[in-house]
Short mmCIF file of C-alpha atoms in Angstrom, two decimals:
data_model
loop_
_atom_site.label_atom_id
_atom_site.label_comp_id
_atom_site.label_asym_id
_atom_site.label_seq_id
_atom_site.Cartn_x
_atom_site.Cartn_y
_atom_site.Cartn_z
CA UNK A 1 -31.25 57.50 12.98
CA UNK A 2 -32.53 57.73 16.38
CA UNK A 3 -30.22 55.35 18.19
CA UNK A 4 -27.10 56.62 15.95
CA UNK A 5 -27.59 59.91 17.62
CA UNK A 6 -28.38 58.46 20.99
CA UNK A 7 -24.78 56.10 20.71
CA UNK A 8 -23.57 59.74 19.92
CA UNK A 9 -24.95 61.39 23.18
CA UNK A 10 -23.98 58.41 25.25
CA UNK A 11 -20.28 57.61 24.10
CA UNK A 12 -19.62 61.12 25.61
CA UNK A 13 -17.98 60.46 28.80
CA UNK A 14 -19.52 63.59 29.90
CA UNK A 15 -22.82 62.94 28.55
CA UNK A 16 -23.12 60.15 31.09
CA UNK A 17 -22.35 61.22 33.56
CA UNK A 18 -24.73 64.81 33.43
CA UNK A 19 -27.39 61.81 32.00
CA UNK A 20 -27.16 59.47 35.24
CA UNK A 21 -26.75 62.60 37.94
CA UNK A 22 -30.10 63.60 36.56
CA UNK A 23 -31.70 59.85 36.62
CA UNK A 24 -30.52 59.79 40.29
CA UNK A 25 -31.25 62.71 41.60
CA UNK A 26 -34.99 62.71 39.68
CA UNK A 27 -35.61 59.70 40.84
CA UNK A 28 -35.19 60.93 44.27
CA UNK A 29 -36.77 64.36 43.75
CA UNK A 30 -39.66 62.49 42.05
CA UNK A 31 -40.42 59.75 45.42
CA UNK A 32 -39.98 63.17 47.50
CA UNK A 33 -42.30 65.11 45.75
CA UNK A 34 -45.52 62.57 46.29
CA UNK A 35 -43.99 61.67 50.02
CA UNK A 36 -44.02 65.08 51.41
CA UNK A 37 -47.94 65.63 50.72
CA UNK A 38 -48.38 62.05 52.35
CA UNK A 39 -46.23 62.92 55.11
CA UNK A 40 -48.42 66.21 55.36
CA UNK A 41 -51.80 64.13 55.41
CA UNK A 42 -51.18 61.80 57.65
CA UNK A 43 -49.67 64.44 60.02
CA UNK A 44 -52.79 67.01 60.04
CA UNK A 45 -55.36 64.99 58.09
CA UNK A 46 -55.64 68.01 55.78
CA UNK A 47 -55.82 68.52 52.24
CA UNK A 48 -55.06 72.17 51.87
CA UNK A 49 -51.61 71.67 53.88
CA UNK A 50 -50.88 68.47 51.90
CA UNK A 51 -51.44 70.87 48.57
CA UNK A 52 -49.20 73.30 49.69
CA UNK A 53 -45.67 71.13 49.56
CA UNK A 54 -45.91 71.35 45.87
CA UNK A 55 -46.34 75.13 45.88
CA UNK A 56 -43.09 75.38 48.29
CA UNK A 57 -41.12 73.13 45.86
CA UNK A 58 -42.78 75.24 42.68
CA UNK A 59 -42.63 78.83 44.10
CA UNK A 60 -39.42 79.75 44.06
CA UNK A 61 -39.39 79.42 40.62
CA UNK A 62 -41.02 82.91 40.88
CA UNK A 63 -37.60 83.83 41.39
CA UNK A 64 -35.88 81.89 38.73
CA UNK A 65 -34.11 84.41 37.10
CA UNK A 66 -32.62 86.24 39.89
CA UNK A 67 -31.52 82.23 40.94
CA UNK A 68 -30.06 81.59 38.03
CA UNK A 69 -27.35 84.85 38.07
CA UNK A 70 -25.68 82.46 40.73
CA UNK A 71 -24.64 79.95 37.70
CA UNK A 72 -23.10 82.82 35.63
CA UNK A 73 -20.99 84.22 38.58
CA UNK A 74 -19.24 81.11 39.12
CA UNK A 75 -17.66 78.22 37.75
CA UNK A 76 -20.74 75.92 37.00
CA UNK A 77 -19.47 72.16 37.45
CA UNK A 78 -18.03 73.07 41.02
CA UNK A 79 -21.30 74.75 41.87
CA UNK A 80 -23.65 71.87 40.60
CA UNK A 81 -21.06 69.71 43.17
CA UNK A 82 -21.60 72.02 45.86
CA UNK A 83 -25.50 72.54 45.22
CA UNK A 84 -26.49 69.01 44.95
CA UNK A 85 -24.08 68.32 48.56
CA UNK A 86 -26.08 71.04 49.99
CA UNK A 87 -29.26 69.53 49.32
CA UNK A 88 -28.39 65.89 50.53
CA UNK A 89 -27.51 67.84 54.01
CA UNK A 90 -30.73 69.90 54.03
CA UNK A 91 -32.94 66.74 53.23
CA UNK A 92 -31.41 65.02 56.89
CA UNK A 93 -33.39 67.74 58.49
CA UNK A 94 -36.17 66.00 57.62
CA UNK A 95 -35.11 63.39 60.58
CA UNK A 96 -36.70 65.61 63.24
CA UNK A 97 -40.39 66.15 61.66
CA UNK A 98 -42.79 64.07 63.42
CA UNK A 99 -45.54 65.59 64.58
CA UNK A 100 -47.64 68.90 63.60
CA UNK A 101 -45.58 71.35 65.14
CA UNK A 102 -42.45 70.33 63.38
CA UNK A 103 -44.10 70.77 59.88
CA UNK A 104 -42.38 73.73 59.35
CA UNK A 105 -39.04 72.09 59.14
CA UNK A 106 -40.53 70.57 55.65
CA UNK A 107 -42.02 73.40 54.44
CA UNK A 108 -39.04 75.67 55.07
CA UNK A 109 -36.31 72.78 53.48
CA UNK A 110 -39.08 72.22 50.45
CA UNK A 111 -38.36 76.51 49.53
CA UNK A 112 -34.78 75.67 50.02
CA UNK A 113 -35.20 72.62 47.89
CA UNK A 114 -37.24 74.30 45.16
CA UNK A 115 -34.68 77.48 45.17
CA UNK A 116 -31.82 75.09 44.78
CA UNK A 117 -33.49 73.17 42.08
CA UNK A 118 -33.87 76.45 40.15
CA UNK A 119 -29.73 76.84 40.47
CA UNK A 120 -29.01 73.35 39.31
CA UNK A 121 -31.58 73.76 35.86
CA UNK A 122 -29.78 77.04 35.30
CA UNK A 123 -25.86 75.45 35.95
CA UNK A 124 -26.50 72.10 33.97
CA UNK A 125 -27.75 74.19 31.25
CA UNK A 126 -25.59 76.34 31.05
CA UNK A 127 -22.66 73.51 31.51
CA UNK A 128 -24.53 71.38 28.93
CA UNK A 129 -23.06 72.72 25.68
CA UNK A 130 -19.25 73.14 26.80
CA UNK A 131 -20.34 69.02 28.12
CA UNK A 132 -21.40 67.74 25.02
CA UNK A 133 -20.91 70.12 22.27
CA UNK A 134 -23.96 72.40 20.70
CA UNK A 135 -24.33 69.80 17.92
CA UNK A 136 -25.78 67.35 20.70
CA UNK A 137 -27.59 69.96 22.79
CA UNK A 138 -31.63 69.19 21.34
CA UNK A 139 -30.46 65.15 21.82
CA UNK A 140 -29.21 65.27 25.28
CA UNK A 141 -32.47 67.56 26.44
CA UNK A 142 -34.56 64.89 24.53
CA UNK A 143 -32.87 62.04 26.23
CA UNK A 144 -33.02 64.07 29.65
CA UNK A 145 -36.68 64.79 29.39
CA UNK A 146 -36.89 61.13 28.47
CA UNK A 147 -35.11 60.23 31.66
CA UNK A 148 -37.11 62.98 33.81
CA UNK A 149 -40.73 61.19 32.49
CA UNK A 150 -39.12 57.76 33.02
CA UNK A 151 -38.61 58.67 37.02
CA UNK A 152 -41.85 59.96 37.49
CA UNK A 153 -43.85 56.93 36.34
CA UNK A 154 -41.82 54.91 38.76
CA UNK A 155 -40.07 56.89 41.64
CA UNK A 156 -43.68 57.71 42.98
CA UNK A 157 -44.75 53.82 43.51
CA UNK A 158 -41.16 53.20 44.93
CA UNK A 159 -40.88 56.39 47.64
CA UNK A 160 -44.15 54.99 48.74
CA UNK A 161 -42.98 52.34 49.42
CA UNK A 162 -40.15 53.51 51.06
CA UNK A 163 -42.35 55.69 53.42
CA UNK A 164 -45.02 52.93 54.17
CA UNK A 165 -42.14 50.91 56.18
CA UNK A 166 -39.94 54.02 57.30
CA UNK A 167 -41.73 56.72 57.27
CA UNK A 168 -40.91 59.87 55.68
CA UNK A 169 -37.94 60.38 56.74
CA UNK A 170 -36.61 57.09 55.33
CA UNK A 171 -37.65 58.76 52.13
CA UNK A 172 -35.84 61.73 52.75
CA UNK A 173 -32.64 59.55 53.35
CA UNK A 174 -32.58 58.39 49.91
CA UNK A 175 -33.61 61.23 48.44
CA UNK A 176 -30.08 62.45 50.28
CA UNK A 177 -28.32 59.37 48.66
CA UNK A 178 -29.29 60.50 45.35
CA UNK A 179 -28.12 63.82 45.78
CA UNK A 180 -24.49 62.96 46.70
CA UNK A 181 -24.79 60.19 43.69
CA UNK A 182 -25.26 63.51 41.66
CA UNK A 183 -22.23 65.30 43.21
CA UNK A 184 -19.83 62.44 42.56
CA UNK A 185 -21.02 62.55 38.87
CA UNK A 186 -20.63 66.05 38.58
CA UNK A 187 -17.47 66.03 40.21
CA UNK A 188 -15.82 63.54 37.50
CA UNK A 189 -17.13 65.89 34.64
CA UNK A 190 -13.93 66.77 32.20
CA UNK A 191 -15.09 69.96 31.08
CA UNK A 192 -12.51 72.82 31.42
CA UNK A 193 -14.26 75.95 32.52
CA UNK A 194 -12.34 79.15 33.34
CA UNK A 195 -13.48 81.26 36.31
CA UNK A 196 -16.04 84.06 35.68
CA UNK A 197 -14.82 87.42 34.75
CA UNK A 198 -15.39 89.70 37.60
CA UNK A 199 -18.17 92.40 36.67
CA UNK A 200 -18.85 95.52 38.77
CA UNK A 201 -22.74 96.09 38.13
CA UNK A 202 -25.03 94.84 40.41
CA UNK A 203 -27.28 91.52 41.10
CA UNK A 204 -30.48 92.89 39.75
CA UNK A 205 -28.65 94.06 36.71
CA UNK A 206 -26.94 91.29 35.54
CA UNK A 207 -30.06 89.50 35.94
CA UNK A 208 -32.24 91.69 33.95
CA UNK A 209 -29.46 90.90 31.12
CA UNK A 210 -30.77 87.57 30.61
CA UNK A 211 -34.19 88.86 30.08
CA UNK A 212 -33.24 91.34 27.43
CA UNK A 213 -31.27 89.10 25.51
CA UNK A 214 -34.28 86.30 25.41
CA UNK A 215 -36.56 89.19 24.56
CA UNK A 216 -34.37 90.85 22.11
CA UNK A 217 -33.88 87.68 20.16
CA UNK A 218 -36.85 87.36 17.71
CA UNK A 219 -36.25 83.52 17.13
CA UNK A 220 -36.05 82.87 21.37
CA UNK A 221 -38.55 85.22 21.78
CA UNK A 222 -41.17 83.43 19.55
CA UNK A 223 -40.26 79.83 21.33
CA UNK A 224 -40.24 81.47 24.78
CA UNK A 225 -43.75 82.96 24.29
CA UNK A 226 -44.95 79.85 22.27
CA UNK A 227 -43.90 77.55 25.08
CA UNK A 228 -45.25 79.60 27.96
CA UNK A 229 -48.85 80.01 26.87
CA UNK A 230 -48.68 76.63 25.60
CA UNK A 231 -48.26 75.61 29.17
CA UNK A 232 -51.07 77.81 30.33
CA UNK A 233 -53.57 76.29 28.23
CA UNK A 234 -51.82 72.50 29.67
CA UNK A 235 -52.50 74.55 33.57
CA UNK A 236 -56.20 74.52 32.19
CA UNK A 237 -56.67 71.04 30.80
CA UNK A 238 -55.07 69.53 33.55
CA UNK A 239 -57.61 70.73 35.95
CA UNK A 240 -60.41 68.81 34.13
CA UNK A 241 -58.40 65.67 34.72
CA UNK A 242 -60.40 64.48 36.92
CA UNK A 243 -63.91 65.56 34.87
CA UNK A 244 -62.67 63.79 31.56
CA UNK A 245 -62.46 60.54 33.96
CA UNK A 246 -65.62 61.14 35.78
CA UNK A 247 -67.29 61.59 32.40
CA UNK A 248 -66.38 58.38 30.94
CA UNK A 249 -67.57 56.49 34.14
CA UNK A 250 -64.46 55.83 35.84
CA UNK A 251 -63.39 56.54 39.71
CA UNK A 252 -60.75 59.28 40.34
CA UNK A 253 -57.99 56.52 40.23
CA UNK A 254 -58.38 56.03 36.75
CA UNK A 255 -56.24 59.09 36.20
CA UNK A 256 -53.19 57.14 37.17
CA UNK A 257 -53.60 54.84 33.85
CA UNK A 258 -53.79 58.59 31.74
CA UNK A 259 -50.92 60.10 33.48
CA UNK A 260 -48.65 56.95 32.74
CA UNK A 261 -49.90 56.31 29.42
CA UNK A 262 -49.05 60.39 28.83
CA UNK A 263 -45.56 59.71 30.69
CA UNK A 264 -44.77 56.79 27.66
CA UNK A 265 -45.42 59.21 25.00
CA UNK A 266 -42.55 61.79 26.56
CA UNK A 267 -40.25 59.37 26.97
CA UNK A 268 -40.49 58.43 23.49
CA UNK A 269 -40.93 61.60 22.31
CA UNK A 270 -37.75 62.57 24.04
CA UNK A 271 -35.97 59.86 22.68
CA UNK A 272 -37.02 61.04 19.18
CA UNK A 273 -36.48 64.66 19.36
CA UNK A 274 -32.55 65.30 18.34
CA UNK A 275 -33.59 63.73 14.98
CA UNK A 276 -36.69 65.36 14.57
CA UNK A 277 -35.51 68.67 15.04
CA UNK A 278 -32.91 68.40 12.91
CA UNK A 279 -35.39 66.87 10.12
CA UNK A 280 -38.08 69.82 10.68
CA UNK A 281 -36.53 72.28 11.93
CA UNK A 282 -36.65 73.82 15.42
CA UNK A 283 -39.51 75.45 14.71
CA UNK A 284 -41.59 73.75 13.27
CA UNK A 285 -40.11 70.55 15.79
CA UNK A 286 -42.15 73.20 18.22
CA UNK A 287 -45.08 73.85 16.28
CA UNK A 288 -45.91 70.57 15.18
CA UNK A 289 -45.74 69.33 19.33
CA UNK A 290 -48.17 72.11 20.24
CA UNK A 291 -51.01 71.12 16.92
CA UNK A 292 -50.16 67.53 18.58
CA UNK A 293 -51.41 68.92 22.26
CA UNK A 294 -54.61 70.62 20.40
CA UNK A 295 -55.61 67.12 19.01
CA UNK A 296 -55.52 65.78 22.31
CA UNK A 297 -57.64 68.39 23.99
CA UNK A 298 -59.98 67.40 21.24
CA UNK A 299 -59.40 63.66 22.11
CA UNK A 300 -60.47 63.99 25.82
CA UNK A 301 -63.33 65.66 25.05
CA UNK A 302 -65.20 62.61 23.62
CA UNK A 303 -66.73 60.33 25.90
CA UNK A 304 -64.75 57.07 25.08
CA UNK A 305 -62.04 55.22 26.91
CA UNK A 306 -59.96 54.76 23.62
CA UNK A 307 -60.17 58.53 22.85
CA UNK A 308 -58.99 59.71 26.09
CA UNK A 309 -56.25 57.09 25.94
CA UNK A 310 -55.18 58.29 22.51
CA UNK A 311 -55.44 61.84 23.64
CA UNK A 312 -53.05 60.91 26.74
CA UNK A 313 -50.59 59.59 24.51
CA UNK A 314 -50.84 62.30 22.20
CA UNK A 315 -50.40 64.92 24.79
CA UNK A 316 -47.76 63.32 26.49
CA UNK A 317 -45.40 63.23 22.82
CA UNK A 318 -46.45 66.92 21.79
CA UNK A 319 -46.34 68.85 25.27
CA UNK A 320 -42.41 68.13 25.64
CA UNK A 321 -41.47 69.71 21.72
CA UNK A 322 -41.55 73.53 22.23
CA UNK A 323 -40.31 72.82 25.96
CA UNK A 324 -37.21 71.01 24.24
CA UNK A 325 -36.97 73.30 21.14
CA UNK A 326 -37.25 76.21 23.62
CA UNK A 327 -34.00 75.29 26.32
CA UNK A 328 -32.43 73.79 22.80
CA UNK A 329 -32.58 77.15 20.80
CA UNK A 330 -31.38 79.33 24.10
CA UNK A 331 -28.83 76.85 24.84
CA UNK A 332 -27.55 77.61 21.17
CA UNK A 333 -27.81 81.28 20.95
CA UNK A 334 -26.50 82.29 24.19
CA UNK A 335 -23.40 83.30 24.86
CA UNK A 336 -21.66 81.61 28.14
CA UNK A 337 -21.03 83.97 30.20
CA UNK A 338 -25.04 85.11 29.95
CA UNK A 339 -26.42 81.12 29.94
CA UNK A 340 -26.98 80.69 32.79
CA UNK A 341 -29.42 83.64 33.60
CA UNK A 342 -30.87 83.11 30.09
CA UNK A 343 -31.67 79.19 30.97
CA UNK A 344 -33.22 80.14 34.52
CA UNK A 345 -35.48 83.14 32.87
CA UNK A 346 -36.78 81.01 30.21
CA UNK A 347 -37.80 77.71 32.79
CA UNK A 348 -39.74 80.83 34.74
CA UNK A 349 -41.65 81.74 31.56
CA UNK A 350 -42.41 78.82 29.92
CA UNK A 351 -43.23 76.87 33.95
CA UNK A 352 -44.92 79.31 35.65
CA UNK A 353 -47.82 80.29 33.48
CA UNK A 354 -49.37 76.38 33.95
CA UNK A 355 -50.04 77.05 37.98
CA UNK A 356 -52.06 80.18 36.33
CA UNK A 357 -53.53 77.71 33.68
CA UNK A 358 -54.79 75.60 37.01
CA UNK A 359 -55.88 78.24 39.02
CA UNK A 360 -58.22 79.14 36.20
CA UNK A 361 -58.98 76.20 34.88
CA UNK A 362 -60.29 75.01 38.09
CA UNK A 363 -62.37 77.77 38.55
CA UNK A 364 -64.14 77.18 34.86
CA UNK A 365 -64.46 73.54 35.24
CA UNK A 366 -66.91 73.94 37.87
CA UNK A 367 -69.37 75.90 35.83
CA UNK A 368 -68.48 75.08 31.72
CA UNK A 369 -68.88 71.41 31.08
CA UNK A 370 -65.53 70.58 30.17
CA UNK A 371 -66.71 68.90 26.72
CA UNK A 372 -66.65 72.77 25.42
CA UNK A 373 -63.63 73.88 27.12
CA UNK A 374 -61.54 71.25 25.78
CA UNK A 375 -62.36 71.58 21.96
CA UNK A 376 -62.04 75.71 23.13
CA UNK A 377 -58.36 74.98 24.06
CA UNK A 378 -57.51 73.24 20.99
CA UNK A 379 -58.18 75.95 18.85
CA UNK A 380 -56.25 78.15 21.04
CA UNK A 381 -53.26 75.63 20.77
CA UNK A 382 -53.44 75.71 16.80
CA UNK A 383 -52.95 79.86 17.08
CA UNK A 384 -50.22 79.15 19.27
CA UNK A 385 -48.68 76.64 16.51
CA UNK A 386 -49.77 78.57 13.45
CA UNK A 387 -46.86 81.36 13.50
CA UNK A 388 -43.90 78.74 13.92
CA UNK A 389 -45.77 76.24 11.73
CA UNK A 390 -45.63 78.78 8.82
CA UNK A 391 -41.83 79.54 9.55
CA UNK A 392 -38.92 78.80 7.47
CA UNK A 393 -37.67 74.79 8.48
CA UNK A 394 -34.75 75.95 9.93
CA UNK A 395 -33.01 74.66 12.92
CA UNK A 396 -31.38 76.57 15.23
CA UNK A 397 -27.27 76.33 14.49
CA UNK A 398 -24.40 76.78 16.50
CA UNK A 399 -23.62 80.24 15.18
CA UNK A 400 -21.93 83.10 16.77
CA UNK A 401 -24.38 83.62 19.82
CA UNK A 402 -26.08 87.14 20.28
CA UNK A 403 -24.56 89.47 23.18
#
């Protein structure tokens, strides 16, 4: 069943080509993202700056929703072209940082970055169902989250390469490549969109549209919240990373083998997930990923190698479901001309609450032992799972979309 639906996805001409403009431009966004806090080290030899590029790419996601209102007020294949074009130029600013005192160059083209990142996730989804029909939706976000994990365990190793024989700015080069890979893709999409309908209210209220209609929806609402506090309590368990691995004896580099074993288990999970949904339901699709996440907050608590490795693996096939099931179900139940705001306002509630979920779980790790913690956040996972586990099994549909 799995690779019937995935031949589905991929003999879509259009499919592809969204598929391979986000392996491309992931790959590069994935070498840039461990680069720039290398870059950043070696630079000022501090920790605290090096921390920081993350937060510039991350922050404005703050602003996601107002972002996003760009993908509704124009045509959305053009603008992905245009976006991604922009962002190859930006990145060859990059060429003059090398020293210090240039430093702000990065920082200010890593908002830029991060603000344009938040306009491409709201265009391609809101491009994705007129690309490969609503049927397809939960597949092609399985298959892209797939893709997405699949960069990150190997993008890192190679833009480190990259920058250990040209620097950073070699890395920035080919995160540039990437980008106008991305923009040729986009540009040979097929999809026949008309031109916005003009509107007369203004920027703030058009955006608070896509928050009432996420909110006013009991069935978005539910995945929204479910997703969002899901990744608070994933905020918290990721900051005793590096206690779980200290606690079964291991240096700080033994991390690395949990974060790629986790990284397998999305890939296959996102493989999986059009057929699963469609076999349990989007709900429960959800629920069961987030029950998944509590066993392996239980798993990591234990003081064995094999436990933690299970509980990696574990984590790393349940954390993507409601995150999947979430974009799926607004995807489906959005209107068009509202998608794009409605995609951008649910990425800034269901991402932002983990760099809360860090904040404070690295203030408790240093004074609870994270062997209570952990079993702590699995029971707050199952109440999270409990209301969509108990749900009707019904998927979300391609019916007539709320206003």
């Amino acid at each position: 069943m799995t690779s019937t639906t995935t031949g589905r996805v991929l003999a879509n001409r259009d499919a592809r080509l969204c598929l391979g403009a986000v392996l491309v431009s992931g790959f590069g966004s994935s070498a840039m993202w461990l680069v720039s806090g290398i870059w950043v080290k070696e630079l000022t030899g501090s920790d605290g700056l090096a921390a920081l590029c993350a937060f510039a790419l991350w922050a404005p996601t703050l602003i996601g929703p107002l972002l996003g209102t760009l993908a509704d007020r124009t045509r959305r294949g053009p603008l992905l072209v245009r976006t991604n074009l922009a962002l190859a130029a930006l990145l060859t600013a990059l060429l003059f940082v090398d020293t210090a005192g240039t430093l702000w160059i990065l920082f200010a083209a890593l908002l830029l970055y991060g603000a344009c990142g938040a306009v491409t996730d709201a265009a391609e989804a809101a491009l994705l169902p007129q690309a490969v029909g609503k049927e397809l939706t939960g597949d092609f976000n399985g298959l892209r989250m797939a893709a997405n994990e699949g960069m990150k365990l190997v993008a890192p190793l190679a833009g480190a390469g990259v920058h250990a024989v040209y620097g950073g700015a070699g890395v920035a080069l080919l995160d540039a490549a990437t980008f106008v890979l991305a923009a040729g893709m986009f540009a040979l999409l097929r999809v026949h969109e008309s031109a916005p309908a003009p509107v007369r209210s203004d920027w703030w209220a058009r955006t608070a549209e896509g928050t009432r209609h996420l909110w006013g929806n009991a069935r978005l609402r539910a995945l929204v919240v479910a997703a969002g506090l899901t990744m608070l309590t994933s905020g918290i368990s990721g900051a005793m990373l590096y206690a779980v691995v200290a606690g079964l004896g291991h240096s700080p580099a033994y991390a690395g083998v949990l974060y790629v074993v986790q990284g397998a288990g999305s890939v296959a999970l996102g493989i999986a997930s059009g057929p699963l949904m469609r076999r349990l339901g989007i709900r429960r699709f959800a629920g069961t990923g987030i029950a998944l996440t509590a066993l392996a907050a239980a798993l990591h608590a234990l003081p064995y190698d094999a436990a933690a490795l299970a509980g990696s693996l574990t984590n790393g096939i349940g954390l993507p479901c409601v995150l999947i099931a979430g974009m799926t179900a607004v995807q489906r139940e959005t209107r068009g001309a509202l998608l794009g705001r409605a995609a951008a306002t649910a990425n800034t509630l269901m991402f932002t609450p983990t760099a809360l979920g860090i904040a404070l779980g690295a203030a408790l790790v240093e004074t609870v032992h994270y062997g209570l913690l952990l079993p702590v956040l699995a029971g707050a996972r199952l109440l999270i799972a409990a209301p969509l586990l108990k749900s009707p099994s019904e998927a979300v549909t391609s019916q007539r979309p709320s206003a």
